[in-house]
Coordinates of C-alpha atoms in Angstrom, one line a residue:
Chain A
X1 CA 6.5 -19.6 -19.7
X2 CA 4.1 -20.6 -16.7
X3 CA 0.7 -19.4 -16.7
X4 CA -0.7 -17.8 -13.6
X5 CA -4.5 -17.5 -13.2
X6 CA -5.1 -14.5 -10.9
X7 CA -8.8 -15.4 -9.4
X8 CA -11.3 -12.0 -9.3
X9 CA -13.5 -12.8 -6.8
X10 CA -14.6 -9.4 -6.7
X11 CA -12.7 -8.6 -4.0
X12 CA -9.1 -6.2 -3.7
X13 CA -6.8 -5.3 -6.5
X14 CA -5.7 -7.7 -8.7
X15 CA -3.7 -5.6 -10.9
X16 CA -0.1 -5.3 -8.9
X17 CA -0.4 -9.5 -8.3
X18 CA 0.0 -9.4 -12.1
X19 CA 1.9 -7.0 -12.3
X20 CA 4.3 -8.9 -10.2
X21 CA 4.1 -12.5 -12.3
X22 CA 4.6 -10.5 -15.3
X23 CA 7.6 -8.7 -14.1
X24 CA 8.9 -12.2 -12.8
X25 CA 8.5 -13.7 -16.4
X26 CA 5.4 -15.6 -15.7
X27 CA 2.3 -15.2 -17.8
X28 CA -0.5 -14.1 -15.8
X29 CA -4.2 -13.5 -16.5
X30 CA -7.0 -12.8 -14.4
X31 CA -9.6 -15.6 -14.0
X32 CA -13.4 -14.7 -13.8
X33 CA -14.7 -17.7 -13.8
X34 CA -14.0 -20.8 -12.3
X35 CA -13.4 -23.1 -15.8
X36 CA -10.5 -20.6 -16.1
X37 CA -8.4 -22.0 -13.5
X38 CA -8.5 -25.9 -15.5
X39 CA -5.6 -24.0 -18.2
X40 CA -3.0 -22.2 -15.4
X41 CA 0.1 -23.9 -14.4
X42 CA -0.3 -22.1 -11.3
X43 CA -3.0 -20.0 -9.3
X44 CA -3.0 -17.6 -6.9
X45 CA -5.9 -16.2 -4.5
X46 CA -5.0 -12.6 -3.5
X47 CA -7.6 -10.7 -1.6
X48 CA -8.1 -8.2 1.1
X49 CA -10.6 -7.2 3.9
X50 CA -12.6 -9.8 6.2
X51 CA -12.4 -13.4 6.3
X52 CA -16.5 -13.9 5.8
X53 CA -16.7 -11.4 3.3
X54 CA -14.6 -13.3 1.0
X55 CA -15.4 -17.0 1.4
X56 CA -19.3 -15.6 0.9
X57 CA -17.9 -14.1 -2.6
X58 CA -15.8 -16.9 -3.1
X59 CA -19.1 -19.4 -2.3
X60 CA -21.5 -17.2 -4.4
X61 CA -19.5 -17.2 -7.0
X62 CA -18.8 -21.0 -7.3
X63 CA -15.3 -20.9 -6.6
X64 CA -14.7 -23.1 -3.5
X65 CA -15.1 -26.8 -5.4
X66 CA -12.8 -25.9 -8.4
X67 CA -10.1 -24.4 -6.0
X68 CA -10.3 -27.6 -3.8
X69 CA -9.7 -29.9 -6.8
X70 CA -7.0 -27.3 -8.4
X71 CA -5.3 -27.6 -5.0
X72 CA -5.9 -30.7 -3.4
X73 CA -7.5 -33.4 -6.4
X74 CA -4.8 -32.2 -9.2
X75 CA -2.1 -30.5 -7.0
X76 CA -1.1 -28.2 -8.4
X77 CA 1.1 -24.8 -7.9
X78 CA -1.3 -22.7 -5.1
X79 CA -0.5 -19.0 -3.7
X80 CA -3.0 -17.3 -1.5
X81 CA -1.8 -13.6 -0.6
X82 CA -3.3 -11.6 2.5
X83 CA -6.6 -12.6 2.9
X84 CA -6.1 -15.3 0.1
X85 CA -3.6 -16.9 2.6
X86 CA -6.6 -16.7 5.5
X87 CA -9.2 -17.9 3.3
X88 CA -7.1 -21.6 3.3
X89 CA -7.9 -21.9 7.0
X90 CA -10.7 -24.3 8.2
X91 CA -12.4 -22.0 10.2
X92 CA -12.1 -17.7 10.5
X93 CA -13.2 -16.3 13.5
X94 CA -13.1 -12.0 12.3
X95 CA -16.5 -10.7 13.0
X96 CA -18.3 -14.2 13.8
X97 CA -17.4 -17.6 12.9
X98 CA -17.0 -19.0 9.2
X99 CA -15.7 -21.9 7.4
X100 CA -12.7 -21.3 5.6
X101 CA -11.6 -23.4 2.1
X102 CA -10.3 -26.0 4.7
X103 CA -6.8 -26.7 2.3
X104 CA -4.9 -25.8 5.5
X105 CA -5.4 -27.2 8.8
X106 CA -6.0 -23.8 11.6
X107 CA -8.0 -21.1 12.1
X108 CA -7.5 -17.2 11.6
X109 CA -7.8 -15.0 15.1
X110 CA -7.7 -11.3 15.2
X111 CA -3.8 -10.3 16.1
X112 CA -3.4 -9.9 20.3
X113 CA -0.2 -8.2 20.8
X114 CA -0.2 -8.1 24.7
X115 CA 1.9 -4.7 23.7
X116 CA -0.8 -2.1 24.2
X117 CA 1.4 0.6 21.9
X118 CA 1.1 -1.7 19.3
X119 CA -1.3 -0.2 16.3
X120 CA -3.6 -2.5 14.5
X121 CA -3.7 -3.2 11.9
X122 CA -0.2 -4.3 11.3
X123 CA 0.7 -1.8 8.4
X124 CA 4.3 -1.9 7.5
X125 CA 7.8 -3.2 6.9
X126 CA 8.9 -6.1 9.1
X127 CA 11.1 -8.6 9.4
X128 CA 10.3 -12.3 8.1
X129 CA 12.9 -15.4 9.7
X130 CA 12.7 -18.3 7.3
X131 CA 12.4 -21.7 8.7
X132 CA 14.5 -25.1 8.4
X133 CA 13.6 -26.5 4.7
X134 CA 11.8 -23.7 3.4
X135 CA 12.0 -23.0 -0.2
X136 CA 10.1 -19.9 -0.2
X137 CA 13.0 -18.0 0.7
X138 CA 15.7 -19.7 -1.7
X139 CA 18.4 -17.6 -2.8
X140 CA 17.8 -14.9 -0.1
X141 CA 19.8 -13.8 3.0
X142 CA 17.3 -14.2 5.8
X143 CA 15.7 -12.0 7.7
X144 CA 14.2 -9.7 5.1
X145 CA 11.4 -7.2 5.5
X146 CA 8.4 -7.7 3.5
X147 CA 5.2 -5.7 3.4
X148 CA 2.5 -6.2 5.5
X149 CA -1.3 -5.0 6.3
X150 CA -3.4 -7.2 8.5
X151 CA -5.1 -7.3 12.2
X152 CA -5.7 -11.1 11.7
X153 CA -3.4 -14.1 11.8
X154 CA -3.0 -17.5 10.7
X155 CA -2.4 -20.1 13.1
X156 CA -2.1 -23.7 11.6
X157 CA -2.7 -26.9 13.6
X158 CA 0.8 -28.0 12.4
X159 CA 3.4 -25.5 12.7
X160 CA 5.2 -27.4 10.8
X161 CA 3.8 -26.3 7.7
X162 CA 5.1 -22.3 8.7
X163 CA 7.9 -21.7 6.1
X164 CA 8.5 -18.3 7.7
X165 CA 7.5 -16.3 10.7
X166 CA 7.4 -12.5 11.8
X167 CA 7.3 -10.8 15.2
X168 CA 4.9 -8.2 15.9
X169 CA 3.3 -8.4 20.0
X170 CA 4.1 -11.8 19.1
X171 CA 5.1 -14.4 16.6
X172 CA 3.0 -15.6 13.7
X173 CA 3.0 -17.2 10.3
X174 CA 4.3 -14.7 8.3
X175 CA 4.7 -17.6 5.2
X176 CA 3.2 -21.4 5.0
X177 CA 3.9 -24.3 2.8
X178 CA 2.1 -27.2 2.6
X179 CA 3.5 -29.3 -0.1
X180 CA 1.9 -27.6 -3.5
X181 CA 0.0 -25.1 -1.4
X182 CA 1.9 -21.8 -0.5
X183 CA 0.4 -18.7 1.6
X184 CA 1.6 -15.9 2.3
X185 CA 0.5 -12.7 4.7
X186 CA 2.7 -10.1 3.4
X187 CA 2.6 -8.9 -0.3
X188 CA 5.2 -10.2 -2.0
X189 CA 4.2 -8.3 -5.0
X190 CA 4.9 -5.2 -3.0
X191 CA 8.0 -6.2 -1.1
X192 CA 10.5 -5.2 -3.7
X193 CA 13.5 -7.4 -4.6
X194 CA 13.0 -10.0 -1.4
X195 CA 9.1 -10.5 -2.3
X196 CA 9.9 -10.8 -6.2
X197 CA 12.3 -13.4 -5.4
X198 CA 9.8 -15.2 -3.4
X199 CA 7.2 -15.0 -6.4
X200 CA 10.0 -16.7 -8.4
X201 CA 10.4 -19.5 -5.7
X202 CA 7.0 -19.9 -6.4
X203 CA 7.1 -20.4 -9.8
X204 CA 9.8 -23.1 -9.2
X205 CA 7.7 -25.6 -7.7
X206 CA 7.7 -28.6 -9.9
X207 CA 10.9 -27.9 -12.1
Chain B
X1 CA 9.9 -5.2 14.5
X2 CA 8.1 -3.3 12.4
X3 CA 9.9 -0.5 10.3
X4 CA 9.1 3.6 10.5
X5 CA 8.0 4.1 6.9
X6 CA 9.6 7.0 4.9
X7 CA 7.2 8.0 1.6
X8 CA 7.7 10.6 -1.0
X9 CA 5.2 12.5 -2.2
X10 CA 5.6 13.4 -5.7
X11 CA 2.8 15.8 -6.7
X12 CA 1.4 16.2 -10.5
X13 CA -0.3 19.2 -12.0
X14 CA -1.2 19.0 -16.1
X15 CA 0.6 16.1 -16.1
X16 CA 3.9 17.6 -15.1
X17 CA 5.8 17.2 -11.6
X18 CA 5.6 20.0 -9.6
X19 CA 6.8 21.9 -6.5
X20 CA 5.0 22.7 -4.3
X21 CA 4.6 25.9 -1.7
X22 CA 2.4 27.2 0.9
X23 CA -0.2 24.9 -1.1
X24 CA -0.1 27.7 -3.4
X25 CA 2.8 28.0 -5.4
X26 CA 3.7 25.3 -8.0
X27 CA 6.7 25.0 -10.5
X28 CA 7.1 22.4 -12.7
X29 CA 10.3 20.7 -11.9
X30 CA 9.6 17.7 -14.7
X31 CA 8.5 14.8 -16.7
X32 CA 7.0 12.4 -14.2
X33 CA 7.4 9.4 -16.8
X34 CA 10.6 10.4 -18.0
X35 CA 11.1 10.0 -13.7
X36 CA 9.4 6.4 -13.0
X37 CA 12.8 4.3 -13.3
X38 CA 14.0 6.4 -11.3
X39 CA 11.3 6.6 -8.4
X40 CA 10.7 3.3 -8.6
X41 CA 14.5 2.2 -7.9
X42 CA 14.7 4.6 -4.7
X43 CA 15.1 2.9 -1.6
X44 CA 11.7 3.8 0.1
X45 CA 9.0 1.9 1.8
X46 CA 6.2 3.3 -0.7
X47 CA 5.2 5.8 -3.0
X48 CA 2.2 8.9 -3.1
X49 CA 1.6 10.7 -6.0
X50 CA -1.0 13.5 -5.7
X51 CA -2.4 15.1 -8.7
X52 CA -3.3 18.7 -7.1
X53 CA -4.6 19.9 -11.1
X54 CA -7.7 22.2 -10.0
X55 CA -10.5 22.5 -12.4
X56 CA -9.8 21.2 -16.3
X57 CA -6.2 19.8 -17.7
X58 CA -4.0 21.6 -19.7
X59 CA -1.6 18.6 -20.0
X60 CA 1.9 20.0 -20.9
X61 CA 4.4 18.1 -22.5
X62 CA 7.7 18.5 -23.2
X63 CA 8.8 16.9 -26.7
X64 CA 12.7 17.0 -25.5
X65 CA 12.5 13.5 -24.4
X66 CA 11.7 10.2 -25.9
X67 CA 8.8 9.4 -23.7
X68 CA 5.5 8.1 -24.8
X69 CA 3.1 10.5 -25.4
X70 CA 0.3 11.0 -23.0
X71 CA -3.3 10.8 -23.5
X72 CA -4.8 11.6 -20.0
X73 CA -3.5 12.1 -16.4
X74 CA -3.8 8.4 -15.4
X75 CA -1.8 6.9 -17.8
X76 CA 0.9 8.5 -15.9
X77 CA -0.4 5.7 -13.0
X78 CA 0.2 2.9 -15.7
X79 CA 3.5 3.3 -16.3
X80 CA 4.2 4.0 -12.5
X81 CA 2.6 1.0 -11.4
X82 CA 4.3 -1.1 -14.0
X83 CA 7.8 -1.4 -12.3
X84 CA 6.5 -0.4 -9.1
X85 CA 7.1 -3.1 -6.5
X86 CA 6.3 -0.8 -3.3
X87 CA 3.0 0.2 -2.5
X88 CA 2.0 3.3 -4.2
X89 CA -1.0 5.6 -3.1
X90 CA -2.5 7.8 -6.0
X91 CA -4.7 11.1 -4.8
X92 CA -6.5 13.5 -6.1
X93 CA -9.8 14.5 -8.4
X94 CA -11.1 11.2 -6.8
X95 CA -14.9 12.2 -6.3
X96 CA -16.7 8.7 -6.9
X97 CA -16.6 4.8 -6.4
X98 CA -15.7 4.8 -10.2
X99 CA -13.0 7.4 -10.0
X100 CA -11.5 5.1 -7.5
X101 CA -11.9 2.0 -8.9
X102 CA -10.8 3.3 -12.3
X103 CA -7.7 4.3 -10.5
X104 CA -7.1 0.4 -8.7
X105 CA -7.7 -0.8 -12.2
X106 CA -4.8 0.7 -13.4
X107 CA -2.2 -0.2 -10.5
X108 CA -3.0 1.9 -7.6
X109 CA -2.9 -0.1 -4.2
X110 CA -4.5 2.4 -2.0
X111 CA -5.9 5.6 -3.0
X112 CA -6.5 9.1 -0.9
X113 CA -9.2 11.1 -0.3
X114 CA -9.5 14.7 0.5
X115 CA -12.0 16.9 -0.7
X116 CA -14.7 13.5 -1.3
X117 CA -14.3 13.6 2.8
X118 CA -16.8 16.5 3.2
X119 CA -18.8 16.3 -0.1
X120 CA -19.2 12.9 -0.1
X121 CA -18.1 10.7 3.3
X122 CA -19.9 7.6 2.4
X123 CA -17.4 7.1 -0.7
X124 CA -15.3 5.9 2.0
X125 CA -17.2 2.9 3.5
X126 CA -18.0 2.4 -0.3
X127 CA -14.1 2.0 -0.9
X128 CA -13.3 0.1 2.0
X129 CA -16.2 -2.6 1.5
X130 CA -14.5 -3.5 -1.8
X131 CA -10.9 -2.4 -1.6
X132 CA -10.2 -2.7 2.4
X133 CA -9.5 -0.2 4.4
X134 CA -6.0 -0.3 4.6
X135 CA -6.8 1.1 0.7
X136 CA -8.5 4.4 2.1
X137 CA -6.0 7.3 3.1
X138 CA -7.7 9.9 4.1
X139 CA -5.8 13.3 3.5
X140 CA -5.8 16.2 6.1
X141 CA -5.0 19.7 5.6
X142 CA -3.9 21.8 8.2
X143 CA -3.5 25.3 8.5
X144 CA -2.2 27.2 11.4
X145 CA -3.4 30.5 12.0
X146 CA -2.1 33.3 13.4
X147 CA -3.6 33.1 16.8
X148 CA -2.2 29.5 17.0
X149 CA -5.9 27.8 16.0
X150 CA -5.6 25.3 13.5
X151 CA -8.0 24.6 11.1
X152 CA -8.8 21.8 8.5
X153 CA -9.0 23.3 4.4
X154 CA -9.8 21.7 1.3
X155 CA -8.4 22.6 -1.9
X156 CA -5.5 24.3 -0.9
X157 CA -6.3 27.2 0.8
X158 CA -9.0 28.7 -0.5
X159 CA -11.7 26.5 1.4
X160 CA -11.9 26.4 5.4
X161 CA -13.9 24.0 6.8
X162 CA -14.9 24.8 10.6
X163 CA -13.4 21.8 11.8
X164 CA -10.3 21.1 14.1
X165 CA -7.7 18.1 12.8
X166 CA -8.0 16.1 15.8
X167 CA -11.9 15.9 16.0
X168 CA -11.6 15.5 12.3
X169 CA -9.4 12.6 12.1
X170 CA -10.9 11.0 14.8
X171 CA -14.7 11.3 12.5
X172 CA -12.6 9.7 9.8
X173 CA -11.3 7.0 11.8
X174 CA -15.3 6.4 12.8
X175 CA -15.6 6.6 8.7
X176 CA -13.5 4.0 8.2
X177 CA -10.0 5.2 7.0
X178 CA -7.1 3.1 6.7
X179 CA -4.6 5.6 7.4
X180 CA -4.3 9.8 7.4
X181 CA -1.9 12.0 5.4
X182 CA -1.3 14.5 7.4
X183 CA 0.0 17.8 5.8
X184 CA 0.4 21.6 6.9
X185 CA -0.2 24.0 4.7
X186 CA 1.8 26.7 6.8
X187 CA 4.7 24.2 6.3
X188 CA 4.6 23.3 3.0
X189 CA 7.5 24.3 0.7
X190 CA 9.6 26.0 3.6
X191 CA 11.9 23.1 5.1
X192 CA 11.8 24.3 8.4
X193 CA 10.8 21.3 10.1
X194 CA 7.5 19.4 10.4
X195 CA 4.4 20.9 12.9
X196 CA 4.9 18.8 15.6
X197 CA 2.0 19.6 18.0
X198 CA -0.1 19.2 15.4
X199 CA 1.4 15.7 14.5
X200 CA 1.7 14.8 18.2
X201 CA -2.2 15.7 18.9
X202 CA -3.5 13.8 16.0
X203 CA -1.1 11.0 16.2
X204 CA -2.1 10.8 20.0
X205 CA -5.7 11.2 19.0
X206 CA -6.1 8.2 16.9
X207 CA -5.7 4.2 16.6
X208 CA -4.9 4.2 12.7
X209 CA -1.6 5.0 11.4
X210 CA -0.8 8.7 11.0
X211 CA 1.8 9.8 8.1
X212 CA 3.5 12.9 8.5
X213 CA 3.7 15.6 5.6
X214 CA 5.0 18.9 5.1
X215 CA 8.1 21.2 6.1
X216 CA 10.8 18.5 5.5
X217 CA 14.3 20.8 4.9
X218 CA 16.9 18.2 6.1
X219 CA 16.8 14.8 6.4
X220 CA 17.3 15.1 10.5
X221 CA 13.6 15.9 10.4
X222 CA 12.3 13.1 9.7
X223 CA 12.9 11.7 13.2
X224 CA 11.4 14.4 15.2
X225 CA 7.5 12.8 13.8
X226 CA 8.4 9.6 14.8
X227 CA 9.4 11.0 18.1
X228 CA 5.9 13.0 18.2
X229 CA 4.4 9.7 17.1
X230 CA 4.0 9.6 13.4
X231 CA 3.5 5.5 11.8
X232 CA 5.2 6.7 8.7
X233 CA 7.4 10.2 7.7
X234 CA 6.6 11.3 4.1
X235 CA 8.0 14.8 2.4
X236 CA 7.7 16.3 -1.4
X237 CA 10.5 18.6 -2.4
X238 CA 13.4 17.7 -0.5
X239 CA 13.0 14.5 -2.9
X240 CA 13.8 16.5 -5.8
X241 CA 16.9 19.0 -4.5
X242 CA 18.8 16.4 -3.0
X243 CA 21.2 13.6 -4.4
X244 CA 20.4 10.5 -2.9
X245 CA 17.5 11.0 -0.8
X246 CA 16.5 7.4 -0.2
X247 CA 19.3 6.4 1.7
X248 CA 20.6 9.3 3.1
X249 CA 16.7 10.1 4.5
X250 CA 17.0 6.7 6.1
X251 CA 20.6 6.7 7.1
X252 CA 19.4 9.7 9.2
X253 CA 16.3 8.1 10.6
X254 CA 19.0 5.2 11.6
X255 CA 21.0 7.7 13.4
X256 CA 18.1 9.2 15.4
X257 CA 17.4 5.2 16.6
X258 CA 14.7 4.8 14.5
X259 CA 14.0 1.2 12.9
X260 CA 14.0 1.0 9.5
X261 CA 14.3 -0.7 6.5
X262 CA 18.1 -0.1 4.6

């Protein structure tokens, strides 16, 4: 059974993310401290509300160095959820500029739907299109909705590294995989069967 | 495209699931643990449970089923959230940052707010700094009066406020509210039909997504808020009366050319 360290940065619920793992027949646990992470098989950086916000938690709390060397140094299994997916991005531009963890090439710009009609934030049910040689998405029929609340976007330097995409005003990165690091803007722990699935696909990598 | 979201509303009083009518009337209809599997495997987009208990529990519990026993109100919320893979939204008796994060704690993913609006409307900045807004629904209560004036309550209908829904959903927009709950009490429990002015004014009113409560009868309903604008359509008792309501309610919504998730 893999072990999934949940990190509480003080910051969002952490409680339906493990809910999630558990329900998947991983072993999660919620990691307070950065020396937590050194034990998991996997981690995962869930989070909501703005970019700065969280890398200043993430920073004060001495989190940034250990989840660089988790990630990048020992490679290992990494899922960032929401604002944990936004929080890999070089730089964030909501509400001023800030330097992201920097694991994935982009930057994160508020959502500009040319569609006035549209409402932001993007709260909802929509439709996720897996790309070529993803494995997020193994073992499900593409499209499939997934749960989303956001008004900001991640846009990579290398598409390539989208594993799924969504349409809302526009197209953007609904999923991204770059080798061991996995984001994801929706919440698949709240997307029923098709985000369950995913969280399995997750815990996959490596077998 | 984005899906039109369709939300029951399960409502809890002394720990028992209840009907509820003209915000006044309430019958207990059953065990809401005994229910959870159930809930939790309907086809819907998420999940509100309101527990509308005034004043001090008197938890009833029926020893007819082989449930666990209860000791408070919440742990109803940790065996809901458990197995529930959907967002769920958990109101009521929420007066404090600890009442709310209590309730997070134990599963919720948003919570709402309704009388904490007028008594205390920082609790929602509070909420939001920590939680996101998207975690904050604030809950409106309408009620129609005679002359055609409609006026915001708290706690069912004993307290009137002085305020009128669309300037009051717009303040809680400014406040910092993820979404609004819209209900009628003048609806509620009659299944005639939602109030559609009054979910086209505030719907038109605001940027935030509005759901649309009370009145529900048949499932053809539903599509006349999304026509009048509603984000999300959400009812109580037709959930309980009806065999299943999850994808007939959004077999209907199909029918009326709304987009939605089957």
């Amino acid at each position: 059974m893999k072990t999934v360290a949940i990190i509480d940065y003080g910051l969002g619920n952490l409680r339906s993310v493990y809910n999630g793992f558990e329900y998947v027949g991983a072993k999660p646990f919620i990691a307070e401290k950065p020396q937590d992470l050194k034990s998991a098989d996997c981690t995962v950086l869930p989070g909501v509300g703005a970019f700065g916000d969280g890398m200043e938690h993430l920073r004060g709390n001495g989190w940034v160095e250990p989840i660089q060397n988790i990630a990048m140094k020992d490679k290992k299994p990494f899922l960032g959820i929401c604002l944990g997916m936004q929080l890999l991005a070089s730089t964030g531009e909501e509400h001023g500029n800030f330097e992201g963890l920097g694991l994935v090439e982009g930057k994160v710009v508020k959502f500009n739907p040319e569609d006035p009609s549209i409402r932001i934030p993007h709260i909802g049910w929509n439709a996720v299109t897996a790309q070529e040689g993803s494995k997020s998405y193994d073992d499900l029929e593409m499209p499939q909705d997934y749960y989303f609340v956001h008004s900001y976007v991640f846009q990579p330097s290398d598409p390539s590294v989208i594993s799924g995409t969504c349409q809302y005003g526009h197209d953007f990165a609904a999923s991204i995989e770059q080798g061991n690091i996995w984001g994801a803007q929706f919440h698949p722990e709240k997307s029923q069967a098709a985000g369950l699935t995913f969280l399995r696909n997750f815990l996959k990598m490596g077998d | 495209m984005l899906k039109t979201r369709l939300i029951p509303v399960l409502l809890l009083k002394n720990g028992q699931l209840v009907r509820s009518e003209d915000f006044s009337i309430h019958q207990i209809i059953g065990d809401p643990v005994y229910e959870v599997k159930r809930f939790n495997e309907w086809n819907v987009d998420e999940l509100i449970y309101i527990d509308i208990t005034q004043g001090e529990y008197s938890l009833q519990r029926r020893t007819d089923h082989k449930t666990k026993g209860l000791e408070g109100p919440l742990d109803i919320l940790d065996e809901v959230s458990k197995t529930c893979f959907v967002p769920l939204t958990w109101g009521g008796r929420i007066r404090s940052f600890d009442d709310a994060a209590e309730r997070f704690r134990r599963g919720a993913d948003k919570i709402t707010l309704n009388h904490a609006l007028f008594e205390t409307p920082d609790l929602v900045d509070k909420i939001a700094k920590r939680y996101g807004s998207q975690a904050v629904v604030a809950s409106v209560d309408v009620l129609r009066h005679d002359d055609g004036r409609y006026e915001v309550f708290t706690g069912g209908k004993d307290t009137a406020k002085g305020k009128d829904p669309v300037k009051w959903t717009k303040e809680l927009e400014a406040m910092g509210a993820g979404e609004i709950l819209l209900q009628a009490i003048h609806k509620d429990g009659k299944g005639t039909g939602y109030d559609i002015d009054l979910i086209s004014s505030v719907s038109a009113a605001v940027k935030i997504p509005v759901i649309a409560c009370s009145g529900v009868g048949t499932y053809e309903h539903y599509a006349k808020a999304v026509d009048a604008g509603a984000s999300a359509v959400a009812a109580a008792n037709i959930w309980h009366f009806k065999e299943l309501s999850d994808r007939n309610g959004k077999r209907a919504l199909q029918r009326a050319g709304v987009n939605v998730r089957l």
